[in-house]
Every structure is written in structure tokens, then in C-alpha cells.
Coordinates of N, CA, C and O in Angstrom, one line a residue:
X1185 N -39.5 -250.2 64.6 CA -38.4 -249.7 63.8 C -37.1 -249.8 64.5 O -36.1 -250.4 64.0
X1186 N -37.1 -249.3 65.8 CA -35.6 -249.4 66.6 C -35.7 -250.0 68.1 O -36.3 -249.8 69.1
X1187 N -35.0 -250.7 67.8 CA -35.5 -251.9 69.4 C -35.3 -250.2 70.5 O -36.2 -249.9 71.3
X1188 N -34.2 -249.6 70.2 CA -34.1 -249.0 71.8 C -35.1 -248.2 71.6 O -35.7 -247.9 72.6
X1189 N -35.6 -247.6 70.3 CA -37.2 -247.0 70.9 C -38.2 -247.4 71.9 O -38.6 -247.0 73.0
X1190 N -38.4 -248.5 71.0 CA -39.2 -249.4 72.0 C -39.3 -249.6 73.4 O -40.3 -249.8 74.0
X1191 N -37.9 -249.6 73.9 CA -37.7 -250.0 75.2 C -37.8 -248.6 75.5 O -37.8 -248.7 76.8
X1192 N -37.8 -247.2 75.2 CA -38.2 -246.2 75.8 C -39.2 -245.8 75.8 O -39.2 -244.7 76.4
X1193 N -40.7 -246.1 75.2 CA -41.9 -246.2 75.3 C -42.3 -245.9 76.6 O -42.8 -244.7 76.7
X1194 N -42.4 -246.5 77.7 CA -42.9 -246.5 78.8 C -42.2 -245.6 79.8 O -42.7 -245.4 80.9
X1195 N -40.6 -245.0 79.3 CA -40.2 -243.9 80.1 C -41.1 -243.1 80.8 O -42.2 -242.8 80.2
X1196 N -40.8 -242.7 82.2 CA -41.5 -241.4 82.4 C -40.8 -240.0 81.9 O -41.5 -239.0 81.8
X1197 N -39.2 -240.0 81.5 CA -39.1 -238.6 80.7 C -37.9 -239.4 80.0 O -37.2 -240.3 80.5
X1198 N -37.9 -238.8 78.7 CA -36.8 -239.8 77.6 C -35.7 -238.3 77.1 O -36.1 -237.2 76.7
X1199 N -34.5 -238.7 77.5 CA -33.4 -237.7 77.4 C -33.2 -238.1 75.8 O -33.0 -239.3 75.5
X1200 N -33.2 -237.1 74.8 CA -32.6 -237.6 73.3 C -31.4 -236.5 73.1 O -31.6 -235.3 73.3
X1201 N -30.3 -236.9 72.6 CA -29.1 -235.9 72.3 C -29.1 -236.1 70.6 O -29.2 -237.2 70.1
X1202 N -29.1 -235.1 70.1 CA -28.6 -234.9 68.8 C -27.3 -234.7 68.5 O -26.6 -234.0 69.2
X1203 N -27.1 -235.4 67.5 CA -25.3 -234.9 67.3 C -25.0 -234.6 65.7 O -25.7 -235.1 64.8
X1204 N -24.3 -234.0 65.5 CA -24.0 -233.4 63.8 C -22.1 -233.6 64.1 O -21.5 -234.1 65.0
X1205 N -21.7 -232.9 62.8 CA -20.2 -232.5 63.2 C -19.8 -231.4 64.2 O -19.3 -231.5 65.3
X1206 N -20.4 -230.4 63.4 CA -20.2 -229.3 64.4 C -20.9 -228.6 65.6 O -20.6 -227.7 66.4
X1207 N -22.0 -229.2 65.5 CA -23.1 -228.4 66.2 C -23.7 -226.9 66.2 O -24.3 -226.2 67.0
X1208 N -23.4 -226.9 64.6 CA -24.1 -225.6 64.4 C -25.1 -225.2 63.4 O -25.3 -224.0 63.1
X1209 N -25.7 -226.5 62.9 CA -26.5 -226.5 61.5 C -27.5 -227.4 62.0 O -28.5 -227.1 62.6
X1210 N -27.0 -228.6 61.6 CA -28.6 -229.8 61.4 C -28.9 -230.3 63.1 O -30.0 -230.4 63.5
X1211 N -27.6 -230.6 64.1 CA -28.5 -231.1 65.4 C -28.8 -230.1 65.8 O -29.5 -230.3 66.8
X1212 N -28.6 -228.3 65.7 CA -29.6 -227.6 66.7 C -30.4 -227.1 66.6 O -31.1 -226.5 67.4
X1213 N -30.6 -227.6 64.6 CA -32.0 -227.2 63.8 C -32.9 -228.4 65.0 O -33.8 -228.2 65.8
X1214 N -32.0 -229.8 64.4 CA -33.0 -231.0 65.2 C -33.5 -230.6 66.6 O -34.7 -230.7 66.9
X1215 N -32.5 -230.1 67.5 CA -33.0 -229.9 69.0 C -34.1 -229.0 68.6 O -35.2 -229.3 69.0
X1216 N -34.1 -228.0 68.0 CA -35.3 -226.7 68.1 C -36.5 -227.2 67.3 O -37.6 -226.7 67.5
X1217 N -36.4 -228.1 66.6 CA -37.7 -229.0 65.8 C -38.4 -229.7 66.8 O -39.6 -229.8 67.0
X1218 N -37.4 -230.4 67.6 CA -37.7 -231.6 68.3 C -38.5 -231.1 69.8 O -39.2 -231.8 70.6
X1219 N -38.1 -229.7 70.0 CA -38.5 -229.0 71.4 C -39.7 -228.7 70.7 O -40.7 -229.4 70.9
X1220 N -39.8 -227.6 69.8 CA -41.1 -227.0 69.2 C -42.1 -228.2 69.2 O -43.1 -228.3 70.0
X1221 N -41.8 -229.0 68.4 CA -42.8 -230.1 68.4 C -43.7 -230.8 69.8 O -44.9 -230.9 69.9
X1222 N -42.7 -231.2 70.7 CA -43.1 -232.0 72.2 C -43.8 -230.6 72.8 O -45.0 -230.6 73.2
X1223 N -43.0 -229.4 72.9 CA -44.2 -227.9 73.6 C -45.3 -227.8 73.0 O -46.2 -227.6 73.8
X1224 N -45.6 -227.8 71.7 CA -46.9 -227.9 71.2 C -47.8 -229.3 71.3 O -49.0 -229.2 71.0
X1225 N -47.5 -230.3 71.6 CA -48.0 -231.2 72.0 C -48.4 -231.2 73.6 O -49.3 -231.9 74.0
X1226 N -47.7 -230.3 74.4 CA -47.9 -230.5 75.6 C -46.7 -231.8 76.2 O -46.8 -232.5 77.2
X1227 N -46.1 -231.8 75.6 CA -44.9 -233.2 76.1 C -43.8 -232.7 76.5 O -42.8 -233.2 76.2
X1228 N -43.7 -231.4 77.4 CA -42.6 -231.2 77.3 C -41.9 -231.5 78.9 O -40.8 -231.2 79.4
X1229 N -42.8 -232.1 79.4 CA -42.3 -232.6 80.7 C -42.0 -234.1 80.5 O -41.8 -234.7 81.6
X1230 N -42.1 -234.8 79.4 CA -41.6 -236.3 78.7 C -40.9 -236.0 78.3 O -40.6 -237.0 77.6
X1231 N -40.2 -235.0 78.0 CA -38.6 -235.2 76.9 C -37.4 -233.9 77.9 O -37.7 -232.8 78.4
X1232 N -36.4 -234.6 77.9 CA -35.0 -233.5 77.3 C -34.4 -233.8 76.4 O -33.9 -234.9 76.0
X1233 N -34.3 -232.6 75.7 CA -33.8 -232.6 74.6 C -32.2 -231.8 74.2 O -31.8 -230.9 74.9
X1234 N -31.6 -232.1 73.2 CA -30.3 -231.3 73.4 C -29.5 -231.7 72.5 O -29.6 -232.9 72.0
X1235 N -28.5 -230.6 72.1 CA -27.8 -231.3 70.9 C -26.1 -231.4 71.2 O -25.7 -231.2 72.3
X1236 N -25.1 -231.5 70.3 CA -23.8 -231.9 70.5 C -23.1 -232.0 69.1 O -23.8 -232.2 68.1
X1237 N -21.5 -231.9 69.1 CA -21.0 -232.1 68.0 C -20.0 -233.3 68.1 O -19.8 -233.7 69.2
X1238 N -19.5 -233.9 67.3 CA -18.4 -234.9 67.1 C -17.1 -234.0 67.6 O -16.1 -234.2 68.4
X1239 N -17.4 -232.9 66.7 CA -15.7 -231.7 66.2 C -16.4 -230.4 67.9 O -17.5 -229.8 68.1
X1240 N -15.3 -230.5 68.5 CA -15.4 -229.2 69.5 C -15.2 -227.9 69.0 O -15.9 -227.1 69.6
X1241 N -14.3 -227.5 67.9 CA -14.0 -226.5 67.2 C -14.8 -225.0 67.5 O -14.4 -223.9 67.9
X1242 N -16.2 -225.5 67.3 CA -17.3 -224.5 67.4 C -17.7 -224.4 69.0 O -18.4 -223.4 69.3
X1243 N -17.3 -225.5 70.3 CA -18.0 -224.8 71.2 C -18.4 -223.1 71.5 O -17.7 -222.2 71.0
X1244 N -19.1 -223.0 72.2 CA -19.9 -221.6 72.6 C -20.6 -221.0 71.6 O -21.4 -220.1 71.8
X1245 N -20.5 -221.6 70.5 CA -21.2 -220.4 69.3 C -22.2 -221.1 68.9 O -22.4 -222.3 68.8
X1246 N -22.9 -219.8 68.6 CA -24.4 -220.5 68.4 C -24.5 -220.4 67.1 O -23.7 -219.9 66.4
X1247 N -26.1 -221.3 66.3 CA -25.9 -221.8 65.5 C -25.5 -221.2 64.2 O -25.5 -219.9 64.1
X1248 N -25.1 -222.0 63.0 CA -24.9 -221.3 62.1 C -25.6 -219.9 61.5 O -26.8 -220.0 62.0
X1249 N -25.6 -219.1 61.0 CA -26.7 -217.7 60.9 C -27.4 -218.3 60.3 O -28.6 -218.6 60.7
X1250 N -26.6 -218.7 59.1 CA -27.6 -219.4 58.0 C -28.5 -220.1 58.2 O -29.4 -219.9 57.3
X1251 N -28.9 -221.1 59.1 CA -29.8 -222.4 59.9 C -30.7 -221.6 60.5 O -31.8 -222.0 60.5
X1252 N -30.2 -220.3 61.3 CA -30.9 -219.5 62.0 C -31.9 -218.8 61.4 O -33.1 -219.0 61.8
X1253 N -31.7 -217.9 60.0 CA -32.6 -217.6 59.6 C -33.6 -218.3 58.2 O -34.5 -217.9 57.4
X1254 N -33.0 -219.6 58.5 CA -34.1 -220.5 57.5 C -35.1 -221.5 58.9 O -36.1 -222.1 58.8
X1255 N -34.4 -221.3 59.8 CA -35.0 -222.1 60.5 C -36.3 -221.0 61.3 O -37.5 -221.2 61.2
X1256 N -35.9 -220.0 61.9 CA -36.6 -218.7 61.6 C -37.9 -218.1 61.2 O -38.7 -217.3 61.8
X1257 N -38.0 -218.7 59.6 CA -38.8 -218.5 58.9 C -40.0 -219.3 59.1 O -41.1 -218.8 58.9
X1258 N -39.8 -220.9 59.4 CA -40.5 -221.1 59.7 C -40.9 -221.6 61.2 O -41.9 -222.4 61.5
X1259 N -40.0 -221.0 62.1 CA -40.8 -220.5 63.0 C -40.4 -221.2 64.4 O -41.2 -221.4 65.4
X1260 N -38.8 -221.6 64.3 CA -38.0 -222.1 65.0 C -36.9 -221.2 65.8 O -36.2 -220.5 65.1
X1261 N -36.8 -221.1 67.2 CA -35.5 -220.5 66.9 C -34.4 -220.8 67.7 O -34.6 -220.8 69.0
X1262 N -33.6 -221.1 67.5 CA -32.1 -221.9 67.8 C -31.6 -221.0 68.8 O -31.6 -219.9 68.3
X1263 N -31.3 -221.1 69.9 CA -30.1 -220.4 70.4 C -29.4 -221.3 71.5 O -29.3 -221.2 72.7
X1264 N -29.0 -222.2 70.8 CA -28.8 -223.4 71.9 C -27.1 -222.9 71.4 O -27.1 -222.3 70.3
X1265 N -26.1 -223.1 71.9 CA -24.6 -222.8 72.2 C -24.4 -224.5 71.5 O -25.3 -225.4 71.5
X1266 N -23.0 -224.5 71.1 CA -22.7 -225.3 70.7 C -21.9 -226.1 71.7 O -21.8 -225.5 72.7
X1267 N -21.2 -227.5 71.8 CA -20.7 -227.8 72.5 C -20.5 -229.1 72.1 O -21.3 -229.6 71.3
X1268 N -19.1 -229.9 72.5 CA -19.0 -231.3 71.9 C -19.1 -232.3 72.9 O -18.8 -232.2 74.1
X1269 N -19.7 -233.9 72.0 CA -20.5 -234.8 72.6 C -19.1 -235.1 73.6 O -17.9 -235.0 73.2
X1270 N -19.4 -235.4 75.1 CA -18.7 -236.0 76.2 C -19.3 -237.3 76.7 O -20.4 -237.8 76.5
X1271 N -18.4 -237.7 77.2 CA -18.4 -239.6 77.5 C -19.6 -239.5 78.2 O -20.4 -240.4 78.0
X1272 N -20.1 -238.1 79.3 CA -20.9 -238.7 80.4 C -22.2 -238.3 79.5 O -23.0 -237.6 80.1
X1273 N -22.5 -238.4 78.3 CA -23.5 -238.0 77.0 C -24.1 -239.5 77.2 O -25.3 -239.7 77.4
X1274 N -23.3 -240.2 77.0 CA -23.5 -242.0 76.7 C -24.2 -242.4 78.0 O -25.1 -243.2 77.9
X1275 N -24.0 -242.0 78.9 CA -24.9 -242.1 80.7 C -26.1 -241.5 80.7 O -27.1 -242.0 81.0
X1276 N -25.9 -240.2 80.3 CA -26.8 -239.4 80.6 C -28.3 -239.3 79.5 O -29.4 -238.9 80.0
X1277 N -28.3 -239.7 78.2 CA -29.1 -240.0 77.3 C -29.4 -241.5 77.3 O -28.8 -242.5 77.5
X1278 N -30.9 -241.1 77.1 CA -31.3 -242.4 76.3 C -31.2 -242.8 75.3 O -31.0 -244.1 75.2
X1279 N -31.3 -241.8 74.0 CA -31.2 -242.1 72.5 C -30.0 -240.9 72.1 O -30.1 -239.8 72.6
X1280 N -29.1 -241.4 71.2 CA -28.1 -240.5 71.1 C -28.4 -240.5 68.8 O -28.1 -241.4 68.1
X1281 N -28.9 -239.4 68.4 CA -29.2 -239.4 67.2 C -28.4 -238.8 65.9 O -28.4 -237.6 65.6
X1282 N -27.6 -239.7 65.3 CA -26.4 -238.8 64.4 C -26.9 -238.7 63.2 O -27.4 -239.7 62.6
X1283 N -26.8 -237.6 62.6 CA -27.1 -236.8 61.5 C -26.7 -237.8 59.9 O -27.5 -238.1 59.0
X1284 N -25.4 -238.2 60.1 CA -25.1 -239.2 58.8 C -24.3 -240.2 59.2 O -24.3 -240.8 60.3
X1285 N -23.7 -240.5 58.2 CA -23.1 -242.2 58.6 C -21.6 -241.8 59.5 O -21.4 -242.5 60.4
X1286 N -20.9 -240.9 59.2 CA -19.7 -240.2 59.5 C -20.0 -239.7 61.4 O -19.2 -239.4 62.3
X1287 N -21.0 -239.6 61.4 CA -21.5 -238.9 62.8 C -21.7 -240.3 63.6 O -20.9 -240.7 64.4
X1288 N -22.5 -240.9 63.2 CA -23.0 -242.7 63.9 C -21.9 -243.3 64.1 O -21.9 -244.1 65.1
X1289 N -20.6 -243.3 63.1 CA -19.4 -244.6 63.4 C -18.8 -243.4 64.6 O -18.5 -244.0 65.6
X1290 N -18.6 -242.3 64.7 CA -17.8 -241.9 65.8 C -18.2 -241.8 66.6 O -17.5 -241.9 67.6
X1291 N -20.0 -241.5 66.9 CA -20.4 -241.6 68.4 C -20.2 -243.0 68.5 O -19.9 -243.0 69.7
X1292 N -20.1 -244.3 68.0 CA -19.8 -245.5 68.4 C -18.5 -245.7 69.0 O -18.2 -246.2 70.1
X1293 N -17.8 -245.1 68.1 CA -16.5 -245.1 68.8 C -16.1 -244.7 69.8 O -15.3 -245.4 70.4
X1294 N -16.6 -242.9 70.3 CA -16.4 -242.5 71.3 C -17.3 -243.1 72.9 O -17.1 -242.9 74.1
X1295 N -18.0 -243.8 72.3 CA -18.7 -244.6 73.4 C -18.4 -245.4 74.0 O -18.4 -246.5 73.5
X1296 N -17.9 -245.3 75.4 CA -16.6 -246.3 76.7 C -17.2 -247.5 76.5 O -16.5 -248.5 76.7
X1297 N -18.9 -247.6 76.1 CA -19.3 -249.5 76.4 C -20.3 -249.8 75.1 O -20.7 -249.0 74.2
X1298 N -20.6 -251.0 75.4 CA -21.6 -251.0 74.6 C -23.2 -250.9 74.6 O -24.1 -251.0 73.7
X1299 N -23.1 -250.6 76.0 CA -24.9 -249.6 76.4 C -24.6 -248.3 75.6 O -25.5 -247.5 75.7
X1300 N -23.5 -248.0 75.0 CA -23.6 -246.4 75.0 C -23.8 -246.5 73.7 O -24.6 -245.7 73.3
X1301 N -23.2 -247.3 72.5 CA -23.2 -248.0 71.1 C -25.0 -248.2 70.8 O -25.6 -247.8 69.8
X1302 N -25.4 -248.8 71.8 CA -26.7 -249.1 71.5 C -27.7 -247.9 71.2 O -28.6 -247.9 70.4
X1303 N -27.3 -246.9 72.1 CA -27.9 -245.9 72.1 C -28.0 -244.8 70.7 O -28.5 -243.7 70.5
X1304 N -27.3 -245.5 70.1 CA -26.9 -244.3 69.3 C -27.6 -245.4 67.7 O -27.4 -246.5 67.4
X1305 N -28.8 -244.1 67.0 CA -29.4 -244.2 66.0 C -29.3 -243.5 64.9 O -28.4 -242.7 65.0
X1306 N -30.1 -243.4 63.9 CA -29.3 -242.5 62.7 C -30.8 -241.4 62.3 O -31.9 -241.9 62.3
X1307 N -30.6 -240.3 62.2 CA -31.7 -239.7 62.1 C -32.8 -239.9 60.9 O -34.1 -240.1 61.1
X1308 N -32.2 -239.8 59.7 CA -32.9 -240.6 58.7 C -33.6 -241.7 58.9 O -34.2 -242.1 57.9
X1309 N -33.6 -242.6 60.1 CA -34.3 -243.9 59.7 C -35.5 -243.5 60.2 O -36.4 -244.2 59.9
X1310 N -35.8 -242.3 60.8 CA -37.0 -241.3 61.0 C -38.1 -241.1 60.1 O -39.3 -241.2 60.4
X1311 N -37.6 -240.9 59.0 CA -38.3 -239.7 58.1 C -39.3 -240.9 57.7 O -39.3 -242.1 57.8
X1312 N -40.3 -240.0 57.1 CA -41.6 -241.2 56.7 C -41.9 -240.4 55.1 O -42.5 -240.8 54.2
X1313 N -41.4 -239.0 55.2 CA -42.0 -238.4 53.7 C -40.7 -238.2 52.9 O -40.7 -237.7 51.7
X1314 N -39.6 -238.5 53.5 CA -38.3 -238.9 52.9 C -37.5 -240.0 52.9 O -36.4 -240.1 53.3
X1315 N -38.3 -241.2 52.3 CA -37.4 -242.6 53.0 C -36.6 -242.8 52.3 O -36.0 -243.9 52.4
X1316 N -36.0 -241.8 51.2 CA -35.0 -242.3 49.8 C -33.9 -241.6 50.6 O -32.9 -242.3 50.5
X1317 N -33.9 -240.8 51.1 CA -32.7 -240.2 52.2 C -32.0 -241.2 53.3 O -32.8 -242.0 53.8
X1318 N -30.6 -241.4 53.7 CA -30.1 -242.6 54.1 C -29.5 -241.7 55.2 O -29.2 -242.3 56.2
X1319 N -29.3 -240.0 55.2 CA -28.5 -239.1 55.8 C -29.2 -238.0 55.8 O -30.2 -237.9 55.1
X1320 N -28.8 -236.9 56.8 CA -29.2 -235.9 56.7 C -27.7 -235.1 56.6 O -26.7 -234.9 57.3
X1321 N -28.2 -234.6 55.1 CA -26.7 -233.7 54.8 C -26.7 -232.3 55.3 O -27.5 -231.4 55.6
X1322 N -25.2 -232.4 55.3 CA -24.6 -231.1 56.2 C -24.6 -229.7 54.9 O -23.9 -229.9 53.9
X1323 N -25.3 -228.6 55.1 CA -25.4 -227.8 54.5 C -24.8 -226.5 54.3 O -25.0 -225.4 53.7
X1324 N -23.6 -227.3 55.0 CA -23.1 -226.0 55.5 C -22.1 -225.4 54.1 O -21.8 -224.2 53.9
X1325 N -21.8 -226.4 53.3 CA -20.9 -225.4 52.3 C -22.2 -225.6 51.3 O -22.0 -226.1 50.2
X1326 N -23.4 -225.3 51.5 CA -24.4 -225.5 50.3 C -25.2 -224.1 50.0 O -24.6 -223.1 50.5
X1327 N -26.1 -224.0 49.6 CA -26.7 -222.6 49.3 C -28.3 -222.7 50.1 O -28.7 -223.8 50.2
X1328 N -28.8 -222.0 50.4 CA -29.9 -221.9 50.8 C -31.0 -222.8 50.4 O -32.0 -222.9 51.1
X1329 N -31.0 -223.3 49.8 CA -31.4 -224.9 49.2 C -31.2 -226.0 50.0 O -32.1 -226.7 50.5
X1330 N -29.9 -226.2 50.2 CA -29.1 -227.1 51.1 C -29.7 -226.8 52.5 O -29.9 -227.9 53.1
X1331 N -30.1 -225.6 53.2 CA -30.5 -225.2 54.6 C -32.2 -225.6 54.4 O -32.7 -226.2 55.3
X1332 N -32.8 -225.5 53.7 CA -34.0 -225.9 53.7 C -34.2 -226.9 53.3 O -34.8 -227.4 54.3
X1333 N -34.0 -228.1 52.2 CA -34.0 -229.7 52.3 C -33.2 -230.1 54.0 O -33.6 -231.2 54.4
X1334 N -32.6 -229.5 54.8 CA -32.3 -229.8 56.0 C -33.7 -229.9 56.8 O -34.4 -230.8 57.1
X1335 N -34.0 -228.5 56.9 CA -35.0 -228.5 57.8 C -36.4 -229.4 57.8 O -37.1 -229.8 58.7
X1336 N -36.5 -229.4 55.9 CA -37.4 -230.5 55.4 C -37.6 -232.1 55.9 O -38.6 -232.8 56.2
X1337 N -36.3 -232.5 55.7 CA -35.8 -233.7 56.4 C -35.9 -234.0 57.8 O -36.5 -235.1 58.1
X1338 N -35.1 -232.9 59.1 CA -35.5 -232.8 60.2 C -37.0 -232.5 60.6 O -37.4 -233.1 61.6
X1339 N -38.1 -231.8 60.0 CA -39.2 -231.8 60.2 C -40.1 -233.1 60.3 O -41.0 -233.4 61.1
X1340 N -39.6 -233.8 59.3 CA -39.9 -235.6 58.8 C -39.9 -236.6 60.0 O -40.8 -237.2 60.5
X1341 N -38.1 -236.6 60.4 CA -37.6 -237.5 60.9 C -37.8 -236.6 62.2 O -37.9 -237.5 63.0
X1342 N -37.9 -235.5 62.8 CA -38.7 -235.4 64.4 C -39.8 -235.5 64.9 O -40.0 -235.3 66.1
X1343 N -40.9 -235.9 63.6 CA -42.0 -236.1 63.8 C -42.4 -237.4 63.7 O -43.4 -237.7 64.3
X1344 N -41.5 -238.3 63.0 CA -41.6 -239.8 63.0 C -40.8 -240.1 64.9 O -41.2 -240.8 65.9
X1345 N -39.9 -239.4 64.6 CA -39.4 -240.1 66.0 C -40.4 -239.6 67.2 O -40.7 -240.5 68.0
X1346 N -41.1 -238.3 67.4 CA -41.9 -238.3 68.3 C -43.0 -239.5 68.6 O -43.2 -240.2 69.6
X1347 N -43.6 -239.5 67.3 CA -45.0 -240.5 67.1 C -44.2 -241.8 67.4 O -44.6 -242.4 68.4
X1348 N -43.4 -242.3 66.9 CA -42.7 -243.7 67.8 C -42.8 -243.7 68.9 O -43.7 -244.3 69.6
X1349 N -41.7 -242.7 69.5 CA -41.0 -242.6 70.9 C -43.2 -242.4 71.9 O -43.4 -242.9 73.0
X1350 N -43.9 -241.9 71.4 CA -45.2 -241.7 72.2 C -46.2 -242.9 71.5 O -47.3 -243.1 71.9
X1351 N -45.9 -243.4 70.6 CA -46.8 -245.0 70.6 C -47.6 -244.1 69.7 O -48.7 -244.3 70.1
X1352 N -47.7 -243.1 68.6 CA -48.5 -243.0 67.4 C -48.4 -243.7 66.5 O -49.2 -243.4 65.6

């Protein structure tokens, strides 16, 4: 599916940063999907995981409420601080994963080279029970609907990306 998957296959531990706008909805739903998942598998010494925003606006605050108690429910729980993506992001990750198309052209941009460009994939190309999805929309001005097709979506596409990233 993604060459730089591939080439991370044989890691002994694979750093993935998620990124959204703000960091307070869909990458720290993804970080808390993407942790839950690798702990219950027992992988949690093959991954770091972590998320980031494009917009700094929101650093220190944690996730949106709303994400919190949908995410919550079923059985996630966020309390990762927000914080925005920095240059030494592009060094320090292997796979840098943006939420929509608006998210992917700026981590490109903010990226000093083009090892750091490479790094960066789109979370939708994930999903296997949502392939008509091109994005993962931001929910933030939507209704409780909008917070759950999120989590729906992220559940998809962090389970496609695990089973890649471990050769399922």
C-alpha cells in the first residue's frame, strides 16, 4: 500500500505521529485507538505513538470534551495534552499521519527535507471498511454523529495501519 510502510516492517520499534489541525479531536482520538490497539496485542514495546497539530492555538489542552466522551464510551481514553507538530517531528518519527488533505500539504510543507515529506501519509488510505472516505473529517463544528463516524473511521484505518505496519 505505502512504500514507507514497507520499509518499516522490520523495525525494531516504529515511532508514528498523528497530526490533525488542532490536536484536540481526530489525532488524539487516533493516538488513543492506535495505543489501545498495539497494548492489547501485546506490541507495545514495537510502537511509539503520539499525536500533534498543524494550528498551536490549543497547546496544553486536552482533548476536545466532546471526543472524550464519545471516545469514552467505547472505551478509549485520551488524555494526551495537545501540542503543535515541530521540525525535530520530521527526525524523530517514522510515519507522520494527517487526518485530511489540508493536514498532509502542510506537514509537507513544514518539513526542512525531503526524508521528512516522505514520511508523511494520509490516514484514510488506511481504512479497509471505509474505502469511499478520502479524509478523516474534522468534527469539531458537527454533532455527535460527526464524533462517532470519526471514531468509526479511526478504528478502520488504525487497524489497517497496525496489520500493515506488523505484516498481517
Amino acid at each position: 500500500m505505502q512504500n514507507i510502510t514497507r520499509s518499516l516492517k522490520n523495525k525494531e520499534k516504529i515511532s508514528i505521529l498523528f497530526v490533525c489541525l488542532g490536536n484536540i479531536c481526530r489525532s488524539p482520538a487516533a493516538q488513543g485507538i492506535m495505543q489501545h490497539l498495539v497494548d492489547t496485542e501485546g506490541l507495545s514495546g514495537q510502537f511509539a505513538i503520539d499525536s500533534a497539530g498543524t494550528y498551536g492555538g490549543h497547546a496544553g489542552e486536552l482533548p476536545d470534551k466532546r471526543m472524550r466522551v464519545h471516545a469514552a464510551r467505547r472505551g478509549y481514553s485520551l488524555e494526551h495534552r495537545s501540542r503543535p507538530v515541530s521540525e525535530s517531528d520530521f527526525y524523530d518519527f517514522d510515519l507522520i499521519v494527517a487526518m485530511d488533505d489540508s493536514n498532509y500539504d502542510t506537514l509537507r510543507c513544514l518539513s526542512p527535507d525531503t526524508d521528512g515529506q516522505d514520511k508523511v501519509v494520509r490516514m484514510a488510505s488506511f481504512c479497509r471498511m471505509h474505502p469511499y472516505y478520502d479524509a478523516v473529517p474534522d468534527p469539531y463544528y458537527e454533532g455527535a454523529s460527526g464524533f462517532e463516524l470519526v471514531l468509526d473511521l479511526l478504528e478502520d484505518a488504525c487497524r489497517g495501519l497496525l496489520d500493515e505496519l506488523s505484516g498481517k
